[in-house]
mmCIF file of C-alpha atoms and ligand atoms in Angstrom:
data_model
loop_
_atom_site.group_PDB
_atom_site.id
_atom_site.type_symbol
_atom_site.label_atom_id
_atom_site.label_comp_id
_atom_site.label_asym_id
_atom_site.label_seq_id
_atom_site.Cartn_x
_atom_site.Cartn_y
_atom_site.Cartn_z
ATOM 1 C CA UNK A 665 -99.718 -102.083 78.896
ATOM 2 C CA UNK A 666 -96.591 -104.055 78.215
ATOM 3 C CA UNK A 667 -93.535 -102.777 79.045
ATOM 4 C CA UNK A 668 -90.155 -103.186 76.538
ATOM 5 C CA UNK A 669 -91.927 -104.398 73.613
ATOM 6 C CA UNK A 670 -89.955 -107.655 72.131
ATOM 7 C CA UNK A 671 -89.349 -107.650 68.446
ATOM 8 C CA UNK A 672 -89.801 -111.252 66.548
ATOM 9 C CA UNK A 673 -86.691 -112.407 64.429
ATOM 10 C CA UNK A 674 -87.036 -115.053 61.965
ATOM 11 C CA UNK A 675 -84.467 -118.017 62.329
ATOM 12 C CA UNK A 676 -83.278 -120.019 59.724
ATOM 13 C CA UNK A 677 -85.938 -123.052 59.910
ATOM 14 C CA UNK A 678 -88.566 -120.301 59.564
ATOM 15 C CA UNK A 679 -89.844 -120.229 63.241
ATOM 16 C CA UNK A 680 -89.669 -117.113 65.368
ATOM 17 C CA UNK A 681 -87.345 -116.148 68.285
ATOM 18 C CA UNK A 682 -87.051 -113.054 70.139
ATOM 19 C CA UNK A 683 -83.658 -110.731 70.947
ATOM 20 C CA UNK A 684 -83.154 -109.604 74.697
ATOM 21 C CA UNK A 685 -81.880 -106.136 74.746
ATOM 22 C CA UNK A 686 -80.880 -107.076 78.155
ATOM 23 C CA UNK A 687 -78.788 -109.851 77.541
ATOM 24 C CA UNK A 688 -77.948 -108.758 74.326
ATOM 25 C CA UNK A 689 -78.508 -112.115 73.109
ATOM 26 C CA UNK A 690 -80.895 -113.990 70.320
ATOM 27 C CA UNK A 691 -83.369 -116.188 73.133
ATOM 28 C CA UNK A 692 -82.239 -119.370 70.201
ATOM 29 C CA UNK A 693 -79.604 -119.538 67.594
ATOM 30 C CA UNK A 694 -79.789 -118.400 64.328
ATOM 31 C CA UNK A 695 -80.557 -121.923 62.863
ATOM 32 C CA UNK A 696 -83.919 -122.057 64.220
ATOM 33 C CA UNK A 697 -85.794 -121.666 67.159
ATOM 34 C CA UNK A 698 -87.910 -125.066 66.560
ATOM 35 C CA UNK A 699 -84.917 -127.144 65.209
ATOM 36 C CA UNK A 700 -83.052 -126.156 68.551
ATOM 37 C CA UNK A 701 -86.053 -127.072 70.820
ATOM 38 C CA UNK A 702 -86.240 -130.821 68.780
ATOM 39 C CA UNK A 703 -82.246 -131.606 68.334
ATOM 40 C CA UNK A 704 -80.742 -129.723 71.812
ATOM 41 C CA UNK A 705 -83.939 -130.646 74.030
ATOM 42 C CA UNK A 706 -86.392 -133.074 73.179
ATOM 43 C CA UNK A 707 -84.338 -135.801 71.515
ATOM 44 C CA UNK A 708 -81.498 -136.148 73.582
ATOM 45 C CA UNK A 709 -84.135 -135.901 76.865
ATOM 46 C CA UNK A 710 -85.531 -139.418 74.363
ATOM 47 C CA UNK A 711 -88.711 -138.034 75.355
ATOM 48 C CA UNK A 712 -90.654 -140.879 72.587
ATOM 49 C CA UNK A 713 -88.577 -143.787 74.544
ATOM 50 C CA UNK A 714 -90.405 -142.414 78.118
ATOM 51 C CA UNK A 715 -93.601 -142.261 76.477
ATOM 52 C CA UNK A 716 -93.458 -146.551 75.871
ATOM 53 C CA UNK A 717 -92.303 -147.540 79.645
ATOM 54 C CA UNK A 718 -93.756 -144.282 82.138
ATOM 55 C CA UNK A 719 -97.795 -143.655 83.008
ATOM 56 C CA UNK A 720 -96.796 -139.956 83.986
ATOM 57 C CA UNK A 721 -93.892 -138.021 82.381
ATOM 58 C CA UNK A 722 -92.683 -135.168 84.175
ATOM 59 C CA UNK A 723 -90.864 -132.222 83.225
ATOM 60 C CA UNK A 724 -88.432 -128.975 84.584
ATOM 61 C CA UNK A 725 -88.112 -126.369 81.898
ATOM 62 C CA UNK A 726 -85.335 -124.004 83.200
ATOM 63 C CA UNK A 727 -85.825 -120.917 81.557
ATOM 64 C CA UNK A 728 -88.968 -121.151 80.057
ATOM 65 C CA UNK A 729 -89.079 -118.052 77.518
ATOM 66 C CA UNK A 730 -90.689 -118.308 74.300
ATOM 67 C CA UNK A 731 -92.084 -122.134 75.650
ATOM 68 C CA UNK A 732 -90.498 -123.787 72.337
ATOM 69 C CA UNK A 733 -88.941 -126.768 74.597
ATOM 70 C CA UNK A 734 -92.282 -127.251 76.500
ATOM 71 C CA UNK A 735 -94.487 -127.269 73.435
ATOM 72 C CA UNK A 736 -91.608 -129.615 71.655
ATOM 73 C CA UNK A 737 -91.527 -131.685 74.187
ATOM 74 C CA UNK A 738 -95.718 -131.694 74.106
ATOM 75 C CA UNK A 739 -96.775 -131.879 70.830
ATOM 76 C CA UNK A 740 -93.926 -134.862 70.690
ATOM 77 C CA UNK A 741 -95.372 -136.675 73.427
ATOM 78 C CA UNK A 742 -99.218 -135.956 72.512
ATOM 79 C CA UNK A 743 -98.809 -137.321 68.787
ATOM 80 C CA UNK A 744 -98.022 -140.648 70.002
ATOM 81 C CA UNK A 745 -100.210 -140.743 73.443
ATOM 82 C CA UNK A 746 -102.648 -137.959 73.863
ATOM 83 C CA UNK A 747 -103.928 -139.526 77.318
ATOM 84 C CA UNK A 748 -100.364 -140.316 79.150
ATOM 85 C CA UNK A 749 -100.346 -138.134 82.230
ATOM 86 C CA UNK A 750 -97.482 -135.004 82.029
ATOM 87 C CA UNK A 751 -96.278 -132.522 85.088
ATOM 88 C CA UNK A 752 -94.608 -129.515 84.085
ATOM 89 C CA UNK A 753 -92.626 -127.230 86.173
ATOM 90 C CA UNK A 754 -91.547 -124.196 83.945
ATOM 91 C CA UNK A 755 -89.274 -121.388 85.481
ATOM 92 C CA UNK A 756 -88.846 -118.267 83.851
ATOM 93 C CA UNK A 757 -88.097 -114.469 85.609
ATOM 94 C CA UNK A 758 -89.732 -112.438 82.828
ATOM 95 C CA UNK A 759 -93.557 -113.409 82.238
ATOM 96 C CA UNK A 760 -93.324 -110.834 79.064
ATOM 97 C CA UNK A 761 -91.599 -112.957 77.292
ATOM 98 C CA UNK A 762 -94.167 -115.805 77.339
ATOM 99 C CA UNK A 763 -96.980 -113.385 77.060
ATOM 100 C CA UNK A 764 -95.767 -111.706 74.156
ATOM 101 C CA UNK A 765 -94.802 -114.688 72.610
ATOM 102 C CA UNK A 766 -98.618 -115.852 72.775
ATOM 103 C CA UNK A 767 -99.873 -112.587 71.404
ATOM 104 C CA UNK A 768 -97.469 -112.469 68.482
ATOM 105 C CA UNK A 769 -98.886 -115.852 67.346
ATOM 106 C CA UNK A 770 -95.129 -116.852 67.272
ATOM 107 C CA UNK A 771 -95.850 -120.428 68.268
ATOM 108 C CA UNK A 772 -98.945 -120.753 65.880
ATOM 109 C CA UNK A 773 -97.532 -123.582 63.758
ATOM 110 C CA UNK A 774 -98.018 -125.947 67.314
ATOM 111 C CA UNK A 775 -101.115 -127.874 67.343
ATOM 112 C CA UNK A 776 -104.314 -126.231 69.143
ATOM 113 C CA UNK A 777 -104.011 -128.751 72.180
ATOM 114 C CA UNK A 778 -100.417 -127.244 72.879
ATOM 115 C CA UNK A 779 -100.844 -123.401 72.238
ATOM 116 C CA UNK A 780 -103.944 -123.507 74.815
ATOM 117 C CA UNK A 781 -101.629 -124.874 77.462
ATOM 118 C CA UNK A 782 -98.690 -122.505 76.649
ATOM 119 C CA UNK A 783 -101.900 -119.679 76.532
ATOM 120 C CA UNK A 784 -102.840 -120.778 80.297
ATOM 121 C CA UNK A 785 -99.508 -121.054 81.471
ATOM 122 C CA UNK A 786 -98.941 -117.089 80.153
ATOM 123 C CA UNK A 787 -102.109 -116.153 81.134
ATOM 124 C CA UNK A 788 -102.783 -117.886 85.111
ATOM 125 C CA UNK A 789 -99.547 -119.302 85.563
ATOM 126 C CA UNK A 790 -100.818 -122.776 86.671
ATOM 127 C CA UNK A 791 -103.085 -125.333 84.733
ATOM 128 C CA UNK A 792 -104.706 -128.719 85.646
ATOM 129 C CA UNK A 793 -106.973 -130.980 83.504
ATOM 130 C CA UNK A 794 -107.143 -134.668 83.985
ATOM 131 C CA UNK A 795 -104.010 -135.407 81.579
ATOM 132 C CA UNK A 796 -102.079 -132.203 82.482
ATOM 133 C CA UNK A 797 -100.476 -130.469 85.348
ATOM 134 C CA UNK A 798 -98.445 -127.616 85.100
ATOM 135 C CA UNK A 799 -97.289 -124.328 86.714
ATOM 136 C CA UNK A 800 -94.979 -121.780 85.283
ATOM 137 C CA UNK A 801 -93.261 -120.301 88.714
ATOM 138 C CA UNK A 802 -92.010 -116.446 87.845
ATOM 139 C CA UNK A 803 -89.098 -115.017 89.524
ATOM 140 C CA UNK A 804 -85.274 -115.512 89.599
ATOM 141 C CA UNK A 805 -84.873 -119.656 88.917
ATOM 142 C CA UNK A 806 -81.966 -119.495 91.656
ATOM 143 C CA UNK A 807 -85.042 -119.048 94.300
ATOM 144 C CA UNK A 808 -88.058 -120.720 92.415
ATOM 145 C CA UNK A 809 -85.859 -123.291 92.135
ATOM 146 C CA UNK A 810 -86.788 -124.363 96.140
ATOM 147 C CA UNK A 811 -90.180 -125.164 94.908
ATOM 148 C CA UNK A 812 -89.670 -127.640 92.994
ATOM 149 C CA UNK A 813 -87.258 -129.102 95.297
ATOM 150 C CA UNK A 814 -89.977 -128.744 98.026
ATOM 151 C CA UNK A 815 -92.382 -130.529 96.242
ATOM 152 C CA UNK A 816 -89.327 -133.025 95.877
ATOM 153 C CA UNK A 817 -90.368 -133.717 92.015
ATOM 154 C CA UNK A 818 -88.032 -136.197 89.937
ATOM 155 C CA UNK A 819 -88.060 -135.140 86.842
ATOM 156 C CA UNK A 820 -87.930 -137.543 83.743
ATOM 157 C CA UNK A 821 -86.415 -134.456 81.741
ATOM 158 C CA UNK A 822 -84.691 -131.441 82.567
ATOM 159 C CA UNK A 823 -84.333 -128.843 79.890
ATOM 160 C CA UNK A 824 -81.418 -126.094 80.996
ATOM 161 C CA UNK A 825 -81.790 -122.871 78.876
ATOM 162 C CA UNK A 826 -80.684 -120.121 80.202
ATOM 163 C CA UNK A 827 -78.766 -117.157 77.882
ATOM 164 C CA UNK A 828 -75.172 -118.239 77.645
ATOM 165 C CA UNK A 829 -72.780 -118.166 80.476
ATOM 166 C CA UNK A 830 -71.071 -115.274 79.668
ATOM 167 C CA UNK A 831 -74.498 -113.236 79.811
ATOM 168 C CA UNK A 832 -76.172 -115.394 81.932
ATOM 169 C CA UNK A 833 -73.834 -117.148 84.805
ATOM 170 C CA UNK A 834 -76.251 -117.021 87.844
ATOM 171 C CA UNK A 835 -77.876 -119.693 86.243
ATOM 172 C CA UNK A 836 -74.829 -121.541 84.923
ATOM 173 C CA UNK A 837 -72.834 -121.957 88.988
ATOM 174 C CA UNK A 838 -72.205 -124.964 90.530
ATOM 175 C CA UNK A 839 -74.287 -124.317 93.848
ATOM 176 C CA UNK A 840 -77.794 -123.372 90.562
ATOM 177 C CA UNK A 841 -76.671 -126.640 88.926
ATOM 178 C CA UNK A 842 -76.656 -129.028 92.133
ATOM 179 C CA UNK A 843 -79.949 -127.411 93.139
ATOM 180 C CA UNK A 844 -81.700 -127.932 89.440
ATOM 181 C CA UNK A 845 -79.672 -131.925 89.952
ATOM 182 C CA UNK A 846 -81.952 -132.380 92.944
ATOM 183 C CA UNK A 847 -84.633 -132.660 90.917
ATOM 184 C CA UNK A 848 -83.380 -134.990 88.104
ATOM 185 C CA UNK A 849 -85.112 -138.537 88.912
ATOM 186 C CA UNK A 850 -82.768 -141.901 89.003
ATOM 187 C CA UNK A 851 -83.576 -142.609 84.861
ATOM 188 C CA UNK A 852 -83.960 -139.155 84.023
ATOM 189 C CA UNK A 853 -81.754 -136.297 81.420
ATOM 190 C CA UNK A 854 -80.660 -132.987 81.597
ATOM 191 C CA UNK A 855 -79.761 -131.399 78.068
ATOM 192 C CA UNK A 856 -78.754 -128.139 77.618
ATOM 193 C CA UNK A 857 -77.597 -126.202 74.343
ATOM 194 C CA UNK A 858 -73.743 -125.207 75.724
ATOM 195 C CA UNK A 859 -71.004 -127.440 75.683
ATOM 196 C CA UNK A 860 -69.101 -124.650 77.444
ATOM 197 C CA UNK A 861 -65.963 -126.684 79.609
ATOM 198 C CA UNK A 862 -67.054 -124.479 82.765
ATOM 199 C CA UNK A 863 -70.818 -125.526 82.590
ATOM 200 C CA UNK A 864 -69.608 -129.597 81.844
ATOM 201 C CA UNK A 865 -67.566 -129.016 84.584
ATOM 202 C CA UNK A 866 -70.146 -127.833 86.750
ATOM 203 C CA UNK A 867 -72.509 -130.862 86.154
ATOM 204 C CA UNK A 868 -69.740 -133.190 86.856
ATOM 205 C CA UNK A 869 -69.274 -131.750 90.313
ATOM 206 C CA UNK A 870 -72.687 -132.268 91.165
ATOM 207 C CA UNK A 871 -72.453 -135.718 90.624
ATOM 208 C CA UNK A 872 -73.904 -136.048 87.228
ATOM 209 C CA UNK A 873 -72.237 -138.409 84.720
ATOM 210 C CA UNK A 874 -71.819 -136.089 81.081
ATOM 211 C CA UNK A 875 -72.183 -136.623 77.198
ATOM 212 C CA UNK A 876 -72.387 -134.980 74.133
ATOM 213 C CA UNK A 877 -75.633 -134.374 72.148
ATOM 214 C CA UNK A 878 -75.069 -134.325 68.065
ATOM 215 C CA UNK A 879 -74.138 -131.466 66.225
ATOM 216 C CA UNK A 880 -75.856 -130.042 63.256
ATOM 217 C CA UNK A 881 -74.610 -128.702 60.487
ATOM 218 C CA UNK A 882 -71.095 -126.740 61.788
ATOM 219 C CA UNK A 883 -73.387 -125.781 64.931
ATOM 220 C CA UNK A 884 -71.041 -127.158 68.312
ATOM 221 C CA UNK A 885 -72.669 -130.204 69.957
ATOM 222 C CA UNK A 886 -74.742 -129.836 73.389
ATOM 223 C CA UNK A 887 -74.047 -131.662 76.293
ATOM 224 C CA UNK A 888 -76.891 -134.279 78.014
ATOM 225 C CA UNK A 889 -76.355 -135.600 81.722
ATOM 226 C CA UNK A 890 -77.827 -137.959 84.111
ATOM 227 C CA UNK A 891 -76.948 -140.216 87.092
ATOM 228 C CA UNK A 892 -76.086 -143.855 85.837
ATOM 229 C CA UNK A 893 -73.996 -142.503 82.392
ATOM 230 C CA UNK A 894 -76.447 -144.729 80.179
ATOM 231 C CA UNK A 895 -77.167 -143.820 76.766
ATOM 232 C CA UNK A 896 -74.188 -140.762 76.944
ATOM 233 C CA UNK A 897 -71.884 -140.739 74.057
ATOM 234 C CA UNK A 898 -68.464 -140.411 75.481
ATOM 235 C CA UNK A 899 -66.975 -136.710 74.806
ATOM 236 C CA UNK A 900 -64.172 -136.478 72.217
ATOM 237 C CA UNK A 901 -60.433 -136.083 72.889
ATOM 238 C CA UNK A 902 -61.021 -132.679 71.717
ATOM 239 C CA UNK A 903 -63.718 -132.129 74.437
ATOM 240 C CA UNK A 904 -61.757 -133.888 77.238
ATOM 241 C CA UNK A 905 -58.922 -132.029 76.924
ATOM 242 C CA UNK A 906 -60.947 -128.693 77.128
ATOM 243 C CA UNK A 907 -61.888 -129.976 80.080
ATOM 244 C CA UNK A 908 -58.515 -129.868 81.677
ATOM 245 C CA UNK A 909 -57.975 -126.056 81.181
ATOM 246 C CA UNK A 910 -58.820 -122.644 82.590
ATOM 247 C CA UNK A 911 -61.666 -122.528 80.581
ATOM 248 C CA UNK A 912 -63.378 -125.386 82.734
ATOM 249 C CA UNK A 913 -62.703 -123.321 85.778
ATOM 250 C CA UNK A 914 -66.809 -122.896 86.591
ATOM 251 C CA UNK A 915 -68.914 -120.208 87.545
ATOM 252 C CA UNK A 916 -70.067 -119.871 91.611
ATOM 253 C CA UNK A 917 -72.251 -118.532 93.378
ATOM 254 C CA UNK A 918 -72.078 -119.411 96.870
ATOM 255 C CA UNK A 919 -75.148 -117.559 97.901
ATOM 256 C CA UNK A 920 -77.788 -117.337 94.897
ATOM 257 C CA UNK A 921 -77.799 -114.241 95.100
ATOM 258 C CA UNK A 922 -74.679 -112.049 93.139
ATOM 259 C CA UNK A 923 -74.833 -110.029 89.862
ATOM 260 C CA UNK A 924 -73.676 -111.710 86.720
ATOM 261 C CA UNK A 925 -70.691 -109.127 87.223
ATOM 262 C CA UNK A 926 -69.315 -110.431 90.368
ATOM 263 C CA UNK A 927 -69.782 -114.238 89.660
ATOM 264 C CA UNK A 928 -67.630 -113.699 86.401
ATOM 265 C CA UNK A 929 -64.932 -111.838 88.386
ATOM 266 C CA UNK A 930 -64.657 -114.373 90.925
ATOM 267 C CA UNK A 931 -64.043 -117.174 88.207
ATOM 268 C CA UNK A 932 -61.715 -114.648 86.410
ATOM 269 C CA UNK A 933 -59.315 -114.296 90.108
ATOM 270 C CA UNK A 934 -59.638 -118.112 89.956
ATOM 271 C CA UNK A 935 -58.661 -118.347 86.605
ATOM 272 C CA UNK A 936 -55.812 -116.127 87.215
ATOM 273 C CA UNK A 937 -54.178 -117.995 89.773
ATOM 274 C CA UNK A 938 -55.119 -121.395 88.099
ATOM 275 C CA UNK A 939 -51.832 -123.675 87.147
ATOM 276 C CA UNK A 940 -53.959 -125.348 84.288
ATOM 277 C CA UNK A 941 -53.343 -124.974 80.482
ATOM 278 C CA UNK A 942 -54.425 -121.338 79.146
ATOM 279 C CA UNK A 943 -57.337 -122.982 76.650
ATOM 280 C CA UNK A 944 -55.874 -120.750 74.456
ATOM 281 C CA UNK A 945 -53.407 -123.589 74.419
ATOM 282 C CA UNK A 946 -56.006 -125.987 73.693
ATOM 283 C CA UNK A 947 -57.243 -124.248 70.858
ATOM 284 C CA UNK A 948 -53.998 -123.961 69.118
ATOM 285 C CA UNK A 949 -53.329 -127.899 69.268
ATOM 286 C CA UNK A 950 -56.702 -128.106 68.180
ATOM 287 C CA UNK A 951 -57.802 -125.610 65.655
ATOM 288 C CA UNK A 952 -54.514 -124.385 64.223
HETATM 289 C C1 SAM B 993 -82.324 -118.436 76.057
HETATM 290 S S1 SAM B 993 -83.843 -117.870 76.700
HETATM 291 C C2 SAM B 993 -84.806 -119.339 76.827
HETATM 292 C C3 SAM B 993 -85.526 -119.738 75.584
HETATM 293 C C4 SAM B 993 -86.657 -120.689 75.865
HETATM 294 N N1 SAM B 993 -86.253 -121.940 76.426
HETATM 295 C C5 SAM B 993 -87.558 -120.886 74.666
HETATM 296 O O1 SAM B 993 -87.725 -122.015 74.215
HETATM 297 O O2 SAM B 993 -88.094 -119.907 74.194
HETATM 298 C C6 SAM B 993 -83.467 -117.562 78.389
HETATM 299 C C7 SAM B 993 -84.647 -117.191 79.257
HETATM 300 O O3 SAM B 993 -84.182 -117.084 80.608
HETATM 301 C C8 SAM B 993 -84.902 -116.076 81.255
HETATM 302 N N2 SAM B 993 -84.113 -115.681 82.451
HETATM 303 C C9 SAM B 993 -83.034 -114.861 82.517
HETATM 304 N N3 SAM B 993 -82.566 -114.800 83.778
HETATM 305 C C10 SAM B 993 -83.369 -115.603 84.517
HETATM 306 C C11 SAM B 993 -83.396 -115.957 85.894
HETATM 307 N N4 SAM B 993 -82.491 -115.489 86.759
HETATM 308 N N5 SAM B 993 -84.344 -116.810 86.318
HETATM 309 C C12 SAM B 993 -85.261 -117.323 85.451
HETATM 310 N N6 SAM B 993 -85.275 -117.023 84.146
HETATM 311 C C13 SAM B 993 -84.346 -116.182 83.679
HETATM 312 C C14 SAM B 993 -85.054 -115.000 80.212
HETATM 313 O O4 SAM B 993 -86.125 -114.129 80.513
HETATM 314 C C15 SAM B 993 -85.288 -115.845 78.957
HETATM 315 O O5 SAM B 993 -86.648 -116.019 78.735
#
């Protein structure tokens, strides 16, 4: 029996998403569940360019869901080298989402190769054929998170998707960011959709170098990451300076284990006592 039946939405670009009553959030934006997955995930991650210089492309999908950035990122690599050798790691806490996903026949318009390992990964959680190697770990990413690290995978591409960080911080801190880093290999990307200041900030601290990915259409760009800052396009003056205000104050969690409540009041106390600009500020210079 499945328990809190999801309800598809249409986006814009005609592919389906889902809304969490939980989170009370869409699980993609308006504009279209596919078209996010291509232009916040797979492009800036330059998944094609991998496919010409790696024998084995490997992959961390943070927040899993629906599986739109895995099968993206799949049916991208596949139509240009169905043989080339892919690991997946796919974290996700809430295996109805993926489940009911699969039995709405909301990813249908993937190719058959694709929707059979997104059916697997539902289904048994782990798959392995001679080309493919995945396993969708279920549970709160903060702790799955160790097994990937224990496996000590480098990923080639990291795609961050959690609901935003107002919904969502667990997965947003800087001690969940510097554990998800660990598994980034030397050459490899981390995109996310947000170009919230707190969650830049929060990749910065771990080490990583930042960048914005494009915009589309009035949507706000996303920000991509990785070690050596090659291929990043620099961050605007608008961006910078949002940066250096209360609103890049970031989330922590120094244990893994708080509610979303009491990580956002311990930023709030910081942000209270902070000396930097209110963004409010920021937003005034900027937008006014
Ligand atoms: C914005 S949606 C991800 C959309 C997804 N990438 C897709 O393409 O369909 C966020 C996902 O994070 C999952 N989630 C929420 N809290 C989580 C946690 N603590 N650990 C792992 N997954 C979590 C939700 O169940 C939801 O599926």
């Amino acid at each position: 029996m499945i328990e809190n039946k999801l309800t598809p939405k249409i986006t814009d670009d005609g592919s389906y998403t889902f809304f969490s009553d939980e989170f009370e959030e869409l699980f993609h934006s308006h504009s279209g569940a596919k078209q996010e997955a291509q232009y916040k995930f797979i492009e800036p991650c330059q998944i094609k360019e991998k496919i010409t210089i790696k024998n084995t492309i490997k992959i961390l999908d943070v927040c899993y869901g629906l599986g739109y950035n895995t099968a993206t990122c799949l049916e991208t690599i596949w139509a240009i080298n169905p043989n080339i050798k892919i690991e997946l790691f796919a974290l996700e806490n809430d295996i109805n989402v993926p489940l009911q996903a699969i039995d709405a026949n909301l990813l249908n318009n993937f190719s058959p190769s694709v929707i059979d390992v997104l059916t697997s990964l539902a289904n048994n959680y782990k798959i392995e054929t001679k080309i493919f190697k995945g396993q969708l770990l279920q549970g709160d990413a903060r702790q799955t998170i160790q097994t990937v690290i224990n496996q000590n995978f480098q990923a080639d591409a990291i795609f961050l998707d959690p609901f935003s960080p107002p919904k969502c911080p667990q997965l947003w801190t800087v001690e969940f960011i510097k554990l998800v880093s660990q598994c980034l290999g030397k050459e490899g990307y981390l995109a996310t959709y947000s170009c919230a200041a707190s969650v830049r900030t929060a990749l910065q601290l771990t080490g990583l170098k930042i960048g914005a990915t494009r915009s589309i259409g009035r949507r706000s760009p996303g920000t991509l990451a990785n070690w050596n800052s090659n291929n990043l396009s620099p961050l605007s003056q608008q961006e910078t300076e949002h940066l250096q205000t209360r609103a890049a104050i970031p989330y922590r969690d120094p244990t893994l284990k708080d509610t979303a409540q009491s990580i956002k009041k311990r930023r709030q106390k910081e942000q209270d006592c902070s000396s930097l600009e209110p963004s409010s500020h920021w937003k005034k210079r900027w937008f006014n």
